[in-house]
Amino acid sequence: MKDRMTLGRAGDVRDLTADIAADPYATERVFAALDWEREEKGRKGLINNAIRRLAKKDRPFARSVLRGKRWEEMGISKQAFYCKLKKVCDLLEMPVNRGRKRLLDIGGESVSG
């Protein structure tokens, strides 16, 4: 006790209980960690579905950007990189069914309800 700073009884009790008291949020952290794996699989599925919508020549570029590569590392000019990045982003943001005919327009006759 020679080198210990005296905090008083309240301080000593607080320090002691901080070391041995149960954490009330431990259960929430455990469940959050377990859910992370499921959420990560879901995220990977969404990314793969989005990349599948791209043309085959644009897929390697999109995957490289997602891995964090920059234009210098890809060996292309800065202008070409950002131009292609904008093109890929526009394609990903486009609705899936854009440009397709509606089901009612294909049959040639209207359906009355």
PDB file of C-alpha atoms in Angstrom:
ATOM      1  CA  MET A   1       0.000   0.000   0.000  1.00  0.00           C
ATOM      2  CA  LYS A   2       3.002   2.192   0.054  1.00  0.00           C
ATOM      3  CA  ASP A   3       2.734   3.286  -3.645  1.00  0.00           C
ATOM      4  CA  ARG A   4      -1.067   3.247  -3.852  1.00  0.00           C
ATOM      5  CA  MET A   5      -2.953   6.496  -4.053  1.00  0.00           C
ATOM      6  CA  THR A   6      -5.745   6.733  -1.521  1.00  0.00           C
ATOM      7  CA  LEU A   7      -9.054   7.506  -3.179  1.00  0.00           C
ATOM      8  CA  GLY A   8     -11.208   7.161  -0.122  1.00  0.00           C
ATOM      9  CA  ARG A   9     -13.779   4.486   0.576  1.00  0.00           C
ATOM     10  CA  ALA A  10     -16.144   5.442  -2.264  1.00  0.00           C
ATOM     11  CA  GLY A  11     -13.356   5.461  -4.827  1.00  0.00           C
ATOM     12  CA  ASP A  12     -11.967   2.147  -3.617  1.00  0.00           C
ATOM     13  CA  VAL A  13     -15.404   0.517  -3.793  1.00  0.00           C
ATOM     14  CA  ARG A  14     -16.025   1.932  -7.272  1.00  0.00           C
ATOM     15  CA  ASP A  15     -12.715   0.589  -8.577  1.00  0.00           C
ATOM     16  CA  LEU A  16     -13.271  -2.802  -6.992  1.00  0.00           C
ATOM     17  CA  THR A  17     -16.813  -3.217  -8.337  1.00  0.00           C
ATOM     18  CA  ALA A  18     -15.753  -2.109 -11.802  1.00  0.00           C
ATOM     19  CA  ASP A  19     -13.430  -5.097 -11.906  1.00  0.00           C
ATOM     20  CA  ILE A  20     -15.891  -7.713 -10.672  1.00  0.00           C
ATOM     21  CA  ALA A  21     -19.378  -6.406 -11.548  1.00  0.00           C
ATOM     22  CA  ALA A  22     -21.327  -8.129 -14.303  1.00  0.00           C
ATOM     23  CA  ASP A  23     -21.639  -6.206 -17.547  1.00  0.00           C
ATOM     24  CA  PRO A  24     -25.344  -5.523 -18.226  1.00  0.00           C
ATOM     25  CA  TYR A  25     -24.687  -5.108 -21.971  1.00  0.00           C
ATOM     26  CA  ALA A  26     -22.664  -8.293 -22.454  1.00  0.00           C
ATOM     27  CA  THR A  27     -25.636 -10.253 -23.804  1.00  0.00           C
ATOM     28  CA  GLU A  28     -26.420  -7.588 -26.393  1.00  0.00           C
ATOM     29  CA  ARG A  29     -22.803  -7.578 -27.587  1.00  0.00           C
ATOM     30  CA  VAL A  30     -22.795 -11.377 -27.937  1.00  0.00           C
ATOM     31  CA  PHE A  31     -25.987 -11.363 -29.994  1.00  0.00           C
ATOM     32  CA  ALA A  32     -24.694  -8.505 -32.145  1.00  0.00           C
ATOM     33  CA  ALA A  33     -21.535 -10.497 -32.866  1.00  0.00           C
ATOM     34  CA  LEU A  34     -23.575 -13.554 -33.825  1.00  0.00           C
ATOM     35  CA  ASP A  35     -25.832 -11.513 -36.102  1.00  0.00           C
ATOM     36  CA  TRP A  36     -22.807  -9.982 -37.820  1.00  0.00           C
ATOM     37  CA  GLU A  37     -22.030 -13.199 -39.705  1.00  0.00           C
ATOM     38  CA  ARG A  38     -25.574 -13.468 -41.060  1.00  0.00           C
ATOM     39  CA  GLU A  39     -25.633  -9.787 -42.023  1.00  0.00           C
ATOM     40  CA  GLU A  40     -22.251 -10.087 -43.731  1.00  0.00           C
ATOM     41  CA  LYS A  41     -23.513 -12.999 -45.861  1.00  0.00           C
ATOM     42  CA  GLY A  42     -26.533 -10.893 -46.786  1.00  0.00           C
ATOM     43  CA  ARG A  43     -24.307  -7.977 -47.759  1.00  0.00           C
ATOM     44  CA  LYS A  44     -22.126 -10.211 -49.917  1.00  0.00           C
ATOM     45  CA  GLY A  45     -25.234 -11.535 -51.651  1.00  0.00           C
ATOM     46  CA  LEU A  46     -26.457  -8.017 -52.403  1.00  0.00           C
ATOM     47  CA  ILE A  47     -23.073  -7.008 -53.789  1.00  0.00           C
ATOM     48  CA  ASN A  48     -22.828 -10.118 -55.962  1.00  0.00           C
ATOM     49  CA  ASN A  49     -26.341  -9.566 -57.328  1.00  0.00           C
ATOM     50  CA  ALA A  50     -25.525  -5.959 -58.145  1.00  0.00           C
ATOM     51  CA  ILE A  51     -22.258  -6.859 -59.863  1.00  0.00           C
ATOM     52  CA  ARG A  52     -23.999  -9.569 -61.902  1.00  0.00           C
ATOM     53  CA  ARG A  53     -26.152  -6.838 -63.425  1.00  0.00           C
ATOM     54  CA  LEU A  54     -23.062  -5.194 -64.923  1.00  0.00           C
ATOM     55  CA  ALA A  55     -21.567  -6.082 -68.289  1.00  0.00           C
ATOM     56  CA  LYS A  56     -18.802  -8.683 -68.095  1.00  0.00           C
ATOM     57  CA  LYS A  57     -16.159  -6.121 -69.046  1.00  0.00           C
ATOM     58  CA  ASP A  58     -17.192  -3.820 -66.153  1.00  0.00           C
ATOM     59  CA  ARG A  59     -17.237  -6.489 -63.425  1.00  0.00           C
ATOM     60  CA  PRO A  60     -13.456  -6.703 -62.804  1.00  0.00           C
ATOM     61  CA  PHE A  61     -13.299  -2.918 -62.498  1.00  0.00           C
ATOM     62  CA  ALA A  62     -16.156  -2.842 -59.972  1.00  0.00           C
ATOM     63  CA  ARG A  63     -14.587  -5.619 -57.896  1.00  0.00           C
ATOM     64  CA  SER A  64     -11.219  -3.820 -57.920  1.00  0.00           C
ATOM     65  CA  VAL A  65     -12.845  -0.601 -56.700  1.00  0.00           C
ATOM     66  CA  LEU A  66     -14.654  -2.514 -53.944  1.00  0.00           C
ATOM     67  CA  ARG A  67     -11.310  -3.982 -52.846  1.00  0.00           C
ATOM     68  CA  GLY A  68     -10.000  -0.423 -52.486  1.00  0.00           C
ATOM     69  CA  LYS A  69      -7.748  -0.111 -55.515  1.00  0.00           C
ATOM     70  CA  ARG A  70      -7.091   3.378 -56.822  1.00  0.00           C
ATOM     71  CA  TRP A  71      -6.529   4.547 -60.356  1.00  0.00           C
ATOM     72  CA  GLU A  72      -2.735   4.436 -60.037  1.00  0.00           C
ATOM     73  CA  GLU A  73      -2.831   0.818 -58.901  1.00  0.00           C
ATOM     74  CA  MET A  74      -5.077  -0.161 -61.822  1.00  0.00           C
ATOM     75  CA  GLY A  75      -2.751   1.446 -64.346  1.00  0.00           C
ATOM     76  CA  ILE A  76      -5.321   3.736 -65.966  1.00  0.00           C
ATOM     77  CA  SER A  77      -5.565   7.506 -66.117  1.00  0.00           C
ATOM     78  CA  LYS A  78      -7.410   9.410 -63.444  1.00  0.00           C
ATOM     79  CA  GLN A  79      -9.942  10.730 -65.945  1.00  0.00           C
ATOM     80  CA  ALA A  80     -10.667   7.250 -67.348  1.00  0.00           C
ATOM     81  CA  PHE A  81     -11.010   5.845 -63.834  1.00  0.00           C
ATOM     82  CA  TYR A  82     -13.598   8.392 -62.736  1.00  0.00           C
ATOM     83  CA  CYS A  83     -15.450   8.181 -66.056  1.00  0.00           C
ATOM     84  CA  LYS A  84     -15.745   4.402 -65.730  1.00  0.00           C
ATOM     85  CA  LEU A  85     -16.629   4.683 -62.048  1.00  0.00           C
ATOM     86  CA  LYS A  86     -19.504   7.048 -62.888  1.00  0.00           C
ATOM     87  CA  LYS A  87     -20.701   4.671 -65.597  1.00  0.00           C
ATOM     88  CA  VAL A  88     -20.686   1.701 -63.206  1.00  0.00           C
ATOM     89  CA  CYS A  89     -22.437   3.699 -60.459  1.00  0.00           C
ATOM     90  CA  ASP A  90     -25.117   4.845 -62.902  1.00  0.00           C
ATOM     91  CA  LEU A  91     -25.697   1.263 -64.023  1.00  0.00           C
ATOM     92  CA  LEU A  92     -25.989   0.053 -60.437  1.00  0.00           C
ATOM     93  CA  GLU A  93     -28.415   2.810 -59.479  1.00  0.00           C
ATOM     94  CA  MET A  94     -30.634   2.149 -62.495  1.00  0.00           C
ATOM     95  CA  PRO A  95     -33.808   0.206 -61.660  1.00  0.00           C
ATOM     96  CA  VAL A  96     -33.648  -3.463 -62.638  1.00  0.00           C
ATOM     97  CA  ASN A  97     -36.661  -3.320 -64.916  1.00  0.00           C
ATOM     98  CA  ARG A  98     -35.863  -0.044 -66.679  1.00  0.00           C
ATOM     99  CA  GLY A  99     -36.502  -0.268 -70.402  1.00  0.00           C
ATOM    100  CA  ARG A 100     -38.541  -3.452 -70.177  1.00  0.00           C
ATOM    101  CA  LYS A 101     -42.109  -3.619 -71.326  1.00  0.00           C
ATOM    102  CA  ARG A 102     -44.783  -4.069 -68.776  1.00  0.00           C
ATOM    103  CA  LEU A 103     -46.475  -7.457 -68.703  1.00  0.00           C
ATOM    104  CA  LEU A 104     -49.780  -5.948 -69.836  1.00  0.00           C
ATOM    105  CA  ASP A 105     -48.160  -4.354 -72.899  1.00  0.00           C
ATOM    106  CA  ILE A 106     -46.697  -7.635 -74.119  1.00  0.00           C
ATOM    107  CA  GLY A 107     -50.014  -9.476 -74.542  1.00  0.00           C
ATOM    108  CA  GLY A 108     -51.519  -6.831 -76.787  1.00  0.00           C
ATOM    109  CA  GLU A 109     -54.796  -6.830 -74.947  1.00  0.00           C
ATOM    110  CA  SER A 110     -55.703  -5.060 -71.791  1.00  0.00           C
ATOM    111  CA  VAL A 111     -56.870  -6.929 -68.769  1.00  0.00           C
ATOM    112  CA  SER A 112     -60.014  -5.586 -67.195  1.00  0.00           C
ATOM    113  CA  GLY A 113     -60.669  -6.224 -63.579  1.00  0.00           C
TER     114      GLY A 113
END
